[in-house]
Short mmCIF file of C-alpha atoms in Angstrom, two decimals:
data_model
loop_
_atom_site.label_atom_id
_atom_site.label_comp_id
_atom_site.label_asym_id
_atom_site.label_seq_id
_atom_site.Cartn_x
_atom_site.Cartn_y
_atom_site.Cartn_z
CA UNK A 15 -24.39 49.61 190.60
CA UNK A 16 -21.74 51.53 189.03
CA UNK A 17 -19.67 48.36 188.82
CA UNK A 18 -22.43 46.39 186.90
CA UNK A 19 -23.09 49.31 184.61
CA UNK A 20 -19.37 49.23 183.29
CA UNK A 21 -19.49 45.36 183.13
CA UNK A 22 -22.34 46.11 180.64
CA UNK A 23 -20.40 48.66 178.91
CA UNK A 24 -17.33 46.45 178.39
CA UNK A 25 -19.69 43.58 177.01
CA UNK A 26 -21.31 46.03 175.00
CA UNK A 27 -18.01 47.04 173.66
CA UNK A 28 -16.99 43.34 172.93
CA UNK A 29 -20.08 42.99 171.04
CA UNK A 30 -19.68 46.07 168.98
CA UNK A 31 -15.84 44.92 168.09
CA UNK A 32 -17.34 41.49 167.10
CA UNK A 33 -20.13 43.04 165.07
CA UNK A 34 -17.81 45.55 163.29
CA UNK A 35 -15.63 42.82 162.32
CA UNK A 36 -18.65 40.65 161.14
CA UNK A 37 -19.83 43.91 159.05
CA UNK A 38 -16.31 44.39 157.77
CA UNK A 39 -16.16 40.74 156.61
CA UNK A 40 -19.32 40.59 154.96
CA UNK A 41 -19.44 44.02 153.25
CA UNK A 42 -15.89 43.30 151.94
CA UNK A 43 -17.09 40.01 150.59
CA UNK A 44 -20.13 41.62 149.29
CA UNK A 45 -18.02 44.15 147.51
CA UNK A 46 -15.49 41.79 146.30
CA UNK A 47 -17.87 39.33 144.80
CA UNK A 48 -19.89 42.11 143.42
CA UNK A 49 -16.58 43.53 141.51
CA UNK A 50 -16.10 40.16 140.31
CA UNK A 51 -19.40 39.74 138.90
CA UNK A 52 -19.15 43.06 137.32
CA UNK A 53 -15.82 42.11 135.93
CA UNK A 54 -17.21 38.76 134.65
CA UNK A 55 -20.11 40.63 132.80
CA UNK A 56 -17.51 42.92 131.07
CA UNK A 57 -15.58 40.18 129.82
CA UNK A 58 -18.56 38.42 128.47
CA UNK A 59 -20.20 41.50 126.93
CA UNK A 60 -17.09 42.46 125.28
CA UNK A 61 -16.13 38.61 124.33
CA UNK A 62 -14.60 38.17 120.89
CA UNK A 63 -17.29 37.62 118.37
CA UNK A 64 -16.76 34.24 116.59
CA UNK A 65 -15.38 34.19 113.05
CA UNK A 66 -18.31 34.15 110.25
CA UNK A 67 -18.19 30.62 108.83
CA UNK A 68 -20.78 28.08 109.67
CA UNK A 69 -22.53 30.32 112.37
CA UNK A 70 -21.36 33.96 113.19
CA UNK A 71 -22.07 37.24 114.83
CA UNK A 72 -22.12 35.81 118.32
CA UNK A 73 -19.77 36.27 121.31
CA UNK A 74 -17.77 32.92 121.41
CA UNK A 75 -18.52 32.14 124.95
CA UNK A 76 -22.47 32.39 124.08
CA UNK A 77 -22.07 30.47 120.99
CA UNK A 78 -20.54 27.55 123.02
CA UNK A 79 -23.44 27.87 125.38
CA UNK A 80 -25.82 27.60 122.51
CA UNK A 81 -23.93 24.58 121.43
CA UNK A 82 -23.76 22.94 124.89
CA UNK A 83 -27.57 23.67 125.17
CA UNK A 84 -27.95 21.89 121.81
CA UNK A 85 -26.14 18.83 123.28
CA UNK A 86 -28.21 18.71 126.32
CA UNK A 87 -31.64 19.10 124.76
CA UNK A 88 -30.89 16.91 121.72
CA UNK A 89 -30.85 14.05 124.34
CA UNK A 90 -34.56 14.81 125.01
CA UNK A 91 -35.47 14.60 121.39
CA UNK A 92 -37.46 11.75 120.08
CA UNK A 93 -39.48 10.98 116.79
CA UNK A 94 -42.18 10.02 119.40
CA UNK A 95 -42.80 13.59 120.57
CA UNK A 96 -44.80 15.29 118.06
CA UNK A 97 -46.06 18.68 117.57
CA UNK A 98 -49.48 19.39 118.71
CA UNK A 99 -51.90 18.98 115.41
CA UNK A 100 -55.27 20.76 114.88
CA UNK A 101 -58.50 20.04 112.52
CA UNK A 102 -57.93 21.67 109.05
CA UNK A 103 -60.74 24.32 110.22
CA UNK A 104 -58.50 25.73 112.52
CA UNK A 105 -55.87 26.87 110.05
CA UNK A 106 -55.33 30.21 109.01
CA UNK A 107 -56.47 31.61 105.59
CA UNK A 108 -53.91 34.67 105.58
CA UNK A 109 -50.73 32.75 106.07
CA UNK A 110 -48.01 35.07 107.21
CA UNK A 111 -45.43 36.05 104.98
CA UNK A 112 -42.20 36.87 106.90
CA UNK A 113 -39.14 36.73 104.30
CA UNK A 114 -38.53 36.51 100.63
CA UNK A 115 -34.89 36.08 101.18
CA UNK A 116 -33.69 33.60 98.41
CA UNK A 117 -36.93 34.39 96.31
CA UNK A 118 -35.64 36.98 94.08
CA UNK A 119 -36.67 36.68 90.42
CA UNK A 120 -33.38 36.31 88.76
CA UNK A 121 -32.28 32.66 87.77
CA UNK A 122 -35.63 31.03 88.82
CA UNK A 123 -38.12 29.87 86.39
CA UNK A 124 -40.85 27.57 87.89
CA UNK A 125 -41.53 25.81 84.79
CA UNK A 126 -37.99 24.61 84.39
CA UNK A 127 -37.34 24.15 88.05
CA UNK A 128 -35.72 20.87 89.57
CA UNK A 129 -35.12 19.60 92.59
CA UNK A 130 -31.20 18.80 93.00
CA UNK A 131 -30.40 15.94 95.54
CA UNK A 132 -26.61 15.81 95.86
CA UNK A 133 -26.33 12.28 96.58
CA UNK A 134 -22.44 12.70 96.66
CA UNK A 135 -19.97 14.82 95.12
CA UNK A 136 -20.31 14.14 92.00
CA UNK A 137 -23.90 12.28 91.80
CA UNK A 138 -26.65 14.42 91.41
CA UNK A 139 -30.39 13.42 91.35
CA UNK A 140 -32.36 15.65 89.57
CA UNK A 141 -36.41 15.63 90.32
CA UNK A 142 -39.51 17.32 89.04
CA UNK A 143 -42.08 18.48 91.16
CA UNK A 144 -44.34 15.52 89.36
CA UNK A 145 -42.12 12.99 90.73
CA UNK A 146 -42.65 13.93 94.14
CA UNK A 147 -46.43 14.19 93.70
CA UNK A 148 -46.37 10.32 93.07
CA UNK A 149 -45.14 9.63 96.67
CA UNK A 150 -47.63 9.27 99.31
CA UNK A 151 -48.92 12.78 100.18
CA UNK A 152 -48.89 13.94 104.10
CA UNK A 153 -50.81 16.80 105.38
CA UNK A 154 -49.92 18.61 108.68
CA UNK A 155 -52.01 21.39 110.55
CA UNK A 156 -49.87 22.65 113.44
CA UNK A 157 -48.75 25.67 115.19
CA UNK A 158 -45.76 27.45 113.02
CA UNK A 159 -43.40 29.13 115.27
CA UNK A 160 -41.35 32.00 114.28
CA UNK A 161 -37.94 32.73 116.23
CA UNK A 162 -39.52 36.31 116.55
CA UNK A 163 -42.12 34.90 118.76
CA UNK A 164 -45.35 35.01 116.82
CA UNK A 165 -47.11 31.58 116.14
CA UNK A 166 -49.93 30.59 113.49
CA UNK A 167 -52.04 27.50 113.06
CA UNK A 168 -50.99 26.47 109.35
CA UNK A 169 -52.12 23.74 106.92
CA UNK A 170 -49.28 22.16 104.76
CA UNK A 171 -49.22 19.11 102.53
CA UNK A 172 -46.56 17.39 100.75
CA UNK A 173 -43.89 14.35 100.84
CA UNK A 174 -42.80 13.22 104.36
CA UNK A 175 -39.13 13.76 104.06
CA UNK A 176 -38.53 10.05 105.78
CA UNK A 177 -40.55 8.92 102.71
CA UNK A 178 -38.83 10.72 100.24
CA UNK A 179 -35.49 9.44 101.60
CA UNK A 180 -36.67 5.95 101.59
CA UNK A 181 -38.22 5.75 98.16
CA UNK A 182 -35.07 7.27 96.56
CA UNK A 183 -33.09 4.83 98.70
CA UNK A 184 -30.80 7.38 99.98
CA UNK A 185 -30.02 4.87 103.07
CA UNK A 186 -26.26 5.99 103.21
CA UNK A 187 -27.07 9.79 103.11
CA UNK A 188 -29.88 9.06 105.99
CA UNK A 189 -26.75 7.93 107.95
CA UNK A 190 -24.95 11.14 107.67
CA UNK A 191 -25.35 13.59 110.37
CA UNK A 192 -26.66 16.83 108.70
CA UNK A 193 -28.84 17.93 106.00
CA UNK A 194 -28.16 21.24 103.92
CA UNK A 195 -30.60 22.89 101.77
CA UNK A 196 -30.43 26.25 99.58
CA UNK A 197 -32.48 28.24 97.15
CA UNK A 198 -31.70 27.75 93.55
CA UNK A 199 -29.69 31.19 93.65
CA UNK A 200 -27.92 30.05 96.91
CA UNK A 201 -28.94 33.18 98.75
CA UNK A 202 -30.93 31.40 101.48
CA UNK A 203 -29.58 28.18 102.89
CA UNK A 204 -30.14 26.16 106.11
CA UNK A 205 -28.69 23.08 107.70
CA UNK A 206 -30.21 20.81 110.33
CA UNK A 207 -29.53 17.61 112.17
CA UNK A 208 -30.57 14.38 110.47
CA UNK A 209 -32.97 13.42 113.49
CA UNK A 210 -34.90 16.33 112.86
CA UNK A 211 -35.11 15.93 109.14
CA UNK A 212 -36.32 12.22 109.65
CA UNK A 213 -38.93 13.30 112.18
CA UNK A 214 -42.18 11.89 111.12
CA UNK A 215 -43.84 15.50 110.91
CA UNK A 216 -40.99 16.64 108.55
CA UNK A 217 -42.42 17.36 105.18
CA UNK A 218 -41.32 18.59 101.61
CA UNK A 219 -44.26 20.82 101.14
CA UNK A 220 -46.06 21.51 97.90
CA UNK A 221 -49.43 22.62 99.08
CA UNK A 222 -50.78 25.16 101.51
CA UNK A 223 -54.38 24.93 102.73
CA UNK A 224 -54.85 22.39 99.82
CA UNK A 225 -53.87 24.43 96.96
CA UNK A 226 -50.26 24.55 95.39
CA UNK A 227 -47.75 26.81 97.07
CA UNK A 228 -47.60 30.45 96.08
CA UNK A 229 -44.32 32.14 95.20
CA UNK A 230 -44.14 33.90 98.34
CA UNK A 231 -44.70 30.62 100.55
CA UNK A 232 -41.92 28.99 98.82
CA UNK A 233 -43.19 27.33 95.37
CA UNK A 234 -42.92 25.11 94.08
CA UNK A 235 -41.38 23.03 96.89
CA UNK A 236 -40.43 24.06 100.49
CA UNK A 237 -39.35 22.68 103.64
CA UNK A 238 -41.78 22.32 106.50
CA UNK A 239 -40.10 21.01 109.84
CA UNK A 240 -42.30 21.34 112.87
CA UNK A 241 -39.72 20.67 115.36
CA UNK A 242 -37.62 23.92 114.19
CA UNK A 243 -38.56 27.74 114.06
CA UNK A 244 -39.67 29.14 111.10
CA UNK A 245 -36.06 30.07 110.00
CA UNK A 246 -35.12 26.51 109.15
CA UNK A 247 -38.41 25.98 107.16
CA UNK A 248 -36.50 27.11 103.93
CA UNK A 249 -38.51 28.10 100.82
CA UNK A 250 -38.23 27.36 97.07
CA UNK A 251 -35.82 24.38 97.85
CA UNK A 252 -32.85 24.22 94.94
CA UNK A 253 -30.58 21.77 96.27
CA UNK A 254 -30.48 19.21 99.16
CA UNK A 255 -27.07 17.91 100.39
CA UNK A 256 -26.07 15.41 103.18
CA UNK A 257 -22.83 16.00 105.20
CA UNK A 258 -21.15 14.88 108.62
CA UNK A 259 -20.29 18.50 109.37
CA UNK A 260 -22.84 21.38 109.97
CA UNK A 261 -23.65 23.07 106.42
CA UNK A 262 -23.65 26.87 106.76
CA UNK A 263 -26.98 28.33 107.80
CA UNK A 264 -28.11 31.65 106.88
CA UNK A 265 -29.54 32.83 110.16
CA UNK A 266 -26.76 30.85 112.31
CA UNK A 267 -24.10 33.30 110.58
CA UNK A 268 -26.36 36.17 111.63
CA UNK A 269 -26.01 35.19 115.20
CA UNK A 270 -29.08 32.60 115.82
CA UNK A 271 -28.64 29.29 117.55
CA UNK A 272 -27.78 26.70 114.90
CA UNK A 273 -30.06 23.92 116.27
CA UNK A 274 -32.87 26.05 116.73
CA UNK A 275 -34.74 23.26 117.83
CA UNK A 276 -38.28 23.11 119.44
CA UNK B 13 -28.51 46.91 176.02
CA UNK B 14 -27.91 45.72 172.46
CA UNK B 15 -28.39 42.19 171.42
CA UNK B 16 -27.81 40.44 168.36
CA UNK B 17 -30.33 38.57 166.59
CA UNK B 18 -29.55 36.37 163.64
CA UNK B 19 -31.77 36.93 160.79
CA UNK B 20 -30.78 35.68 157.41
CA UNK B 21 -28.94 32.66 156.74
CA UNK B 22 -25.57 32.67 154.46
CA UNK B 23 -27.12 30.85 151.85
CA UNK B 24 -30.14 32.97 151.76
CA UNK B 25 -28.07 36.05 151.40
CA UNK B 26 -26.10 34.42 148.59
CA UNK B 27 -28.98 33.49 146.46
CA UNK B 28 -30.76 36.66 147.12
CA UNK B 29 -27.81 38.70 145.93
CA UNK B 30 -27.04 36.31 143.01
CA UNK B 31 -30.45 36.50 141.89
CA UNK B 32 -30.66 40.45 141.67
CA UNK B 33 -28.02 40.58 138.62
CA UNK B 34 -29.19 37.39 137.00
CA UNK B 35 -32.90 38.41 136.91
CA UNK B 36 -31.58 41.77 135.78
CA UNK B 37 -29.76 40.37 132.84
CA UNK B 38 -32.95 37.71 132.17
CA UNK B 39 -35.28 40.80 131.90
CA UNK B 40 -33.08 42.53 129.79
CA UNK B 41 -32.37 40.01 127.31
CA UNK B 42 -36.17 38.86 127.49
CA UNK B 43 -37.03 42.57 126.33
CA UNK B 44 -34.38 42.00 123.25
CA UNK B 45 -36.48 38.88 122.34
CA UNK B 46 -39.61 40.36 123.13
CA UNK B 47 -39.09 43.31 120.83
CA UNK B 48 -39.00 41.28 117.75
CA UNK B 49 -42.61 40.47 118.25
CA UNK B 50 -43.72 43.11 120.85
CA UNK B 51 -47.57 42.75 120.43
CA UNK B 52 -49.13 42.70 124.07
CA UNK B 53 -51.13 45.42 125.08
CA UNK B 54 -53.63 46.25 128.05
CA UNK B 55 -57.04 46.73 126.50
CA UNK B 56 -60.26 47.64 128.26
CA UNK B 57 -63.39 47.42 126.11
CA UNK B 58 -61.56 47.41 122.95
CA UNK B 59 -59.43 50.43 123.55
CA UNK B 60 -55.87 50.04 123.91
CA UNK B 61 -55.01 51.68 127.41
CA UNK B 62 -51.13 50.78 127.41
CA UNK B 63 -48.84 49.12 124.71
CA UNK B 64 -45.93 46.99 125.86
CA UNK B 65 -43.75 48.95 124.95
CA UNK B 66 -44.01 52.32 123.53
CA UNK B 67 -41.27 52.94 120.92
CA UNK B 68 -39.43 55.60 123.20
CA UNK B 69 -38.92 52.70 125.57
CA UNK B 70 -37.14 50.58 123.27
CA UNK B 71 -35.31 53.40 121.89
CA UNK B 72 -34.16 54.63 125.62
CA UNK B 73 -32.77 51.25 126.51
CA UNK B 74 -31.58 50.40 122.97
CA UNK B 75 -33.58 47.25 123.01
CA UNK B 76 -34.38 46.97 119.03
CA UNK B 77 -32.77 44.66 116.43
CA UNK B 78 -30.80 42.36 119.14
CA UNK B 79 -33.05 39.51 118.81
CA UNK B 80 -30.32 36.78 118.21
CA UNK B 81 -28.07 38.58 121.02
CA UNK B 82 -31.05 38.51 123.40
CA UNK B 83 -31.58 34.86 122.97
CA UNK B 84 -27.90 33.86 123.39
CA UNK B 85 -27.90 35.73 126.64
CA UNK B 86 -31.23 34.36 127.66
CA UNK B 87 -30.42 30.80 126.99
CA UNK B 88 -26.95 31.33 129.04
CA UNK B 89 -28.08 33.10 132.25
CA UNK B 90 -31.32 30.79 132.38
CA UNK B 91 -29.05 28.16 133.99
CA UNK B 92 -27.83 30.57 136.71
CA UNK B 93 -31.48 31.60 137.40
CA UNK B 94 -32.60 28.02 137.67
CA UNK B 95 -29.56 26.69 139.84
CA UNK B 96 -29.90 29.56 142.14
CA UNK B 97 -33.62 29.08 142.63
CA UNK B 98 -33.23 25.48 143.17
CA UNK B 99 -30.45 26.11 145.60
CA UNK B 100 -32.81 28.56 147.74
CA UNK B 101 -35.57 26.03 147.65
CA UNK B 102 -33.60 23.18 148.71
CA UNK B 103 -32.26 25.08 151.55
CA UNK B 104 -35.53 26.45 152.58
CA UNK B 105 -36.91 22.79 152.56
CA UNK B 106 -34.23 21.05 154.37
CA UNK B 107 -33.10 24.09 156.93
CA UNK B 108 -37.05 24.24 158.08
CA UNK B 109 -36.69 27.81 157.16
CA UNK B 110 -39.91 27.41 155.27
CA UNK B 111 -41.70 27.82 158.63
CA UNK B 112 -40.96 31.33 158.59
CA UNK B 113 -41.54 31.96 154.97
CA UNK B 114 -44.83 30.08 153.83
CA UNK B 115 -48.18 32.04 154.80
CA UNK B 116 -50.21 30.95 157.55
CA UNK B 117 -53.95 30.95 157.91
CA UNK B 118 -54.07 34.27 159.89
CA UNK B 119 -51.31 35.73 157.38
CA UNK B 120 -53.98 36.80 154.92
CA UNK B 121 -55.83 39.09 157.66
CA UNK B 122 -52.69 40.22 159.04
CA UNK B 123 -51.30 41.11 155.49
CA UNK B 124 -54.15 43.33 155.09
CA UNK B 125 -53.41 45.02 158.55
CA UNK B 126 -49.87 45.49 157.45
CA UNK B 127 -50.85 47.18 154.24
CA UNK B 128 -53.25 49.38 156.15
CA UNK B 129 -50.49 50.26 158.60
CA UNK B 130 -47.92 51.02 155.70
CA UNK B 131 -50.24 53.24 154.11
CA UNK B 132 -50.71 55.25 157.42
CA UNK B 133 -54.40 54.10 157.65
CA UNK B 134 -54.08 51.90 160.98
CA UNK B 135 -51.71 52.63 163.80
CA UNK B 136 -50.89 49.51 164.92
CA UNK B 137 -48.83 46.39 163.33
CA UNK B 138 -49.81 42.69 163.77
CA UNK B 139 -47.03 40.67 165.33
CA UNK B 140 -43.88 40.80 163.34
CA UNK B 141 -41.61 37.78 163.27
CA UNK B 142 -38.66 37.33 160.98
CA UNK B 143 -41.07 38.07 158.21
CA UNK B 144 -44.55 39.65 158.75
CA UNK B 145 -47.71 38.48 157.15
CA UNK B 146 -47.50 40.61 154.02
CA UNK B 147 -43.70 39.48 153.50
CA UNK B 148 -44.63 35.84 154.00
CA UNK B 149 -47.12 36.27 151.08
CA UNK B 150 -44.99 38.32 148.89
CA UNK B 151 -41.68 36.35 149.42
CA UNK B 152 -43.67 32.99 148.79
CA UNK B 153 -45.34 34.35 145.81
CA UNK B 154 -42.00 35.54 144.26
CA UNK B 155 -40.71 32.09 144.73
CA UNK B 156 -43.88 30.67 142.96
CA UNK B 157 -43.36 33.16 140.18
CA UNK B 158 -39.79 32.10 139.72
CA UNK B 159 -40.93 28.32 139.31
CA UNK B 160 -43.81 29.60 136.95
CA UNK B 161 -41.04 31.49 134.93
CA UNK B 162 -39.00 28.37 134.63
CA UNK B 163 -41.98 26.18 133.46
CA UNK B 164 -43.49 28.82 131.08
CA UNK B 165 -40.05 29.38 129.63
CA UNK B 166 -39.37 25.63 129.09
CA UNK B 167 -42.85 25.56 127.48
CA UNK B 168 -41.90 28.07 124.70
CA UNK B 169 -38.14 26.86 124.69
CA UNK B 170 -38.92 23.42 123.63
CA UNK B 171 -42.85 23.25 123.12
CA UNK B 172 -42.45 19.95 120.79
CA UNK B 173 -40.25 17.92 123.19
CA UNK B 174 -41.67 19.05 126.21
CA UNK B 175 -45.30 19.31 124.95
CA UNK B 176 -47.08 18.11 127.96
CA UNK B 177 -45.38 21.13 129.88
CA UNK B 178 -46.54 23.40 126.98
CA UNK B 179 -50.07 21.83 127.31
CA UNK B 180 -50.07 22.54 131.22
CA UNK B 181 -49.49 26.19 130.62
CA UNK B 182 -52.40 26.54 128.14
CA UNK B 183 -50.75 26.07 125.00
CA UNK B 184 -47.57 27.71 123.36
CA UNK B 185 -49.36 30.87 122.55
CA UNK B 186 -50.54 31.43 126.27
CA UNK B 187 -47.48 30.27 127.71
CA UNK B 188 -45.64 33.31 125.99
CA UNK B 189 -48.13 35.60 127.52
CA UNK B 190 -47.87 33.95 131.05
CA UNK B 191 -43.90 34.35 130.66
CA UNK B 192 -44.35 37.83 129.96
CA UNK B 193 -46.92 38.72 132.48
CA UNK B 194 -44.67 37.27 135.09
CA UNK B 195 -41.87 39.45 134.18
CA UNK B 196 -43.95 42.35 134.61
CA UNK B 197 -44.84 41.12 137.91
CA UNK B 198 -40.96 40.89 138.99
CA UNK B 199 -40.76 44.63 137.81
CA UNK B 200 -43.70 45.51 139.92
CA UNK B 201 -42.36 43.60 142.95
CA UNK B 202 -38.86 45.00 142.89
CA UNK B 203 -40.29 48.81 142.75
CA UNK B 204 -42.36 47.72 146.25
CA UNK B 205 -39.51 46.03 147.47
CA UNK B 206 -37.07 48.97 147.12
CA UNK B 207 -39.63 51.08 148.80
CA UNK B 208 -39.93 48.85 151.70
CA UNK B 209 -36.38 48.41 152.03
CA UNK B 210 -35.69 52.26 152.00
CA UNK B 211 -38.36 52.52 154.74
CA UNK B 212 -37.31 49.73 156.99
CA UNK B 213 -33.99 51.20 157.25
CA UNK B 214 -30.25 50.42 157.58
CA UNK B 215 -30.45 47.89 160.15
CA UNK B 216 -32.70 45.73 158.20
CA UNK B 217 -30.94 46.19 154.77
CA UNK B 218 -27.47 45.32 156.62
CA UNK B 219 -29.01 41.94 157.71
CA UNK B 220 -29.28 40.83 154.14
CA UNK B 221 -25.78 41.24 153.91
CA UNK B 222 -24.15 40.58 157.43
CA UNK B 223 -27.15 38.08 158.30
CA UNK B 224 -27.75 39.88 161.80
CA UNK B 225 -29.96 42.58 163.08
CA UNK B 226 -28.91 44.71 166.16
CA UNK B 227 -31.78 44.82 168.87
CA UNK B 228 -32.20 47.21 171.54
CA UNK B 229 -33.31 45.50 174.46
CA UNK B 230 -34.78 48.14 177.26
CA UNK B 231 -34.89 46.52 180.52
CA UNK B 232 -33.68 43.21 181.74
CA UNK B 233 -36.86 42.40 183.59
CA UNK B 234 -39.14 42.47 180.64
CA UNK B 235 -39.24 39.71 177.94
CA UNK B 236 -36.81 40.91 175.24
CA UNK B 237 -38.80 42.58 172.67
CA UNK B 238 -36.82 41.54 169.65
CA UNK B 239 -38.97 43.15 167.16
CA UNK B 240 -40.47 46.33 168.92
CA UNK B 241 -43.59 47.34 167.45
CA UNK B 242 -46.18 49.96 168.58
CA UNK B 243 -48.71 47.25 169.10
CA UNK B 244 -49.80 46.88 172.62
CA UNK B 245 -49.29 43.39 172.79
CA UNK B 246 -46.02 43.34 171.28
CA UNK B 247 -44.34 42.23 174.55
CA UNK B 248 -44.90 38.63 173.92
CA UNK B 249 -43.92 38.61 170.32
CA UNK B 250 -40.32 37.57 170.34
CA UNK B 251 -40.52 34.80 167.78
CA UNK B 252 -38.36 31.94 169.31
CA UNK B 253 -40.59 30.03 169.73
CA UNK B 254 -43.11 31.76 167.56
CA UNK B 255 -46.21 32.84 169.74
CA UNK B 256 -48.44 30.78 167.60
CA UNK B 257 -50.11 28.02 169.45
CA UNK B 258 -51.33 26.27 166.28
CA UNK B 259 -48.01 26.00 165.15
CA UNK B 260 -46.17 23.80 167.86
#
């Protein structure tokens, strides 16, 4: 009996040693990986902010990831993927005004406004609103999405950007990678990939709810690009340009994703 | 005498602990994003009972005016959340561990008994295997919720390219509400989870780090009672094989 008990005790001691060893290894691994995770987080949280150029205000590793996400999700982009459209009756009457940047009074006169299309470095096509109104009109009622998180069903009308490019024979420009747009005073500016610009639902809008645009909504001409967040939907277009490098972008320079595609 | 009961596989432990900081970062960065349009409330008969969130909450955790930063973190750590969850699901499916996880027919009745027991309304517990009935339901639900967060997240992240997913989620506007509600669900889960872990004690907690539980076997003649319970029928509830005739 006594012999048996001590055998049991020996077994138990052996087991204890084994378990202690296992616990030590497990907890040491847990602590080491935990410390590495904290270290990794600190590195990321205190990573250098990118220089403010085309984009800005974001930690460099995070900007890299945003750009890699863009590369990945652009593979899913298709001109056949359309934003859902609604009947006109569902469009809101009180369209939200979220920002007036670039709409300052100085240097703007609706009567003398012209759209500058920068065909090349020294070739500018100047257009009046009446020129654009001669082109086929496209209307869209869709759920406009703001990067802040709100959305609103809105009704816009104007010239399809692809129609505009075709009509003015901007074929070479359409082969470039990016479109840039800015307000006449250059205070608000956006850049976007050509495929989004040529998406069949992207329009240069001059009407909202069937009436000419109001100043706050970007009169006389604004961009409506349903495959992007509202931040890319520039109001009061002054200049349109084309390039193979990303044009500077107002909100991307303040830390937002350059692509901002939906 | 002591015996060792292997409880949690290595991969289960890794994914559990990886998920903890990743989900914390996702919730934090999600709040930075939500702040920019923090419109959700709980209303009863038109009267607002609670606003998500009170000003003091944003102020206390410094959540205001960081939308761009929130998005940058959110769209990085979403990958860890997705990959980690996928690893866990693949492991659970292919190892057969799902048998110990997904609720059974009897789980819903038993879970209620577990709740009554935990609230000290009932003295006895239904049989406890690796996971009891309440745990089966809760842990399966949290996996489904994680999947739901990925789907509703994708629905609001790329609502045009993945419009069919957005439609499945009830549209863009509703998908954002679902995505938010799931997050509130995680927080509630977390609170209950922590309370239960504290109540369950060290042996249980350690098993999620070291993988095993130590079980006291009182007598060599009885069937080893691996998860002793005050239940009178507990003698037969060793869990290998599980004492569920319908499962064989």
